[in-house]
Amino acid sequence: MATKEAQRGRTAYKPLSMSPKEYKAFAKNREPSRSVFRNCVLAFLVGGVICLIGEGVQRFFMAAF
């Protein structure tokens, strides 16, 4: 595992001073929380809006032509 360090316009990597176990704990703390319920509700609503728009387009073309 390494960190970025700028060096004359290039990106070089220097090693981290963490054990794999410490890095895993660090990464877990930095990971954003996920709200499964909120994501499901948003997916349902966005999908419904997309279908509603499609239904409106279909009805428009059926009435116009």
XYZ file of C-alpha atoms in Angstrom:
65
model
C 0.000 0.000 0.000
C 1.304 3.409 -0.828
C 0.549 7.097 -0.807
C 1.022 9.535 -3.676
C 3.870 11.987 -3.554
C 4.528 14.553 -6.290
C 8.052 14.469 -7.650
C 9.083 16.808 -10.473
C 5.766 16.543 -12.311
C 5.501 12.786 -11.852
C 3.571 10.844 -9.267
C 5.731 8.615 -7.119
C 4.544 6.268 -4.413
C 6.008 5.836 -0.966
C 5.015 2.928 1.275
C 2.550 3.377 4.131
C 3.550 2.544 7.669
C 0.349 0.583 8.407
C -0.211 -3.101 8.800
C -2.926 -4.686 6.641
C -5.162 -4.981 9.713
C -4.750 -1.280 10.552
C -5.385 -0.309 6.937
C -8.564 -2.393 6.860
C -9.852 -0.604 9.984
C -8.870 2.780 8.495
C -10.657 2.002 5.209
C -13.774 0.818 7.046
C -13.932 4.112 8.984
C -13.578 6.150 5.775
C -16.243 4.190 3.853
C -19.513 6.129 3.419
C -22.571 4.643 5.094
C -25.244 3.211 2.841
C -28.941 3.498 3.533
C -30.504 0.464 1.854
C -34.083 1.507 2.613
C -33.545 5.038 1.276
C -31.869 3.704 -1.875
C -34.748 1.273 -2.508
C -37.357 4.012 -2.108
C -35.432 6.353 -4.425
C -35.009 3.601 -7.035
C -38.755 2.902 -6.896
C -39.643 6.584 -7.286
C -37.162 7.259 -10.098
C -38.290 4.135 -11.946
C -41.911 5.212 -11.550
C -41.174 8.672 -12.944
C -39.360 7.158 -15.936
C -42.319 4.854 -16.636
C -44.740 7.760 -16.221
C -42.825 9.799 -18.805
C -42.772 6.825 -21.184
C -46.504 6.307 -20.744
C -47.123 9.998 -21.465
C -45.032 9.857 -24.648
C -46.869 6.728 -25.781
C -50.299 8.257 -25.161
C -49.264 11.449 -26.954
C -48.200 9.564 -30.079
C -51.293 7.334 -30.010
C -53.537 10.413 -29.825
C -51.569 12.456 -32.370
C -51.210 9.792 -35.045
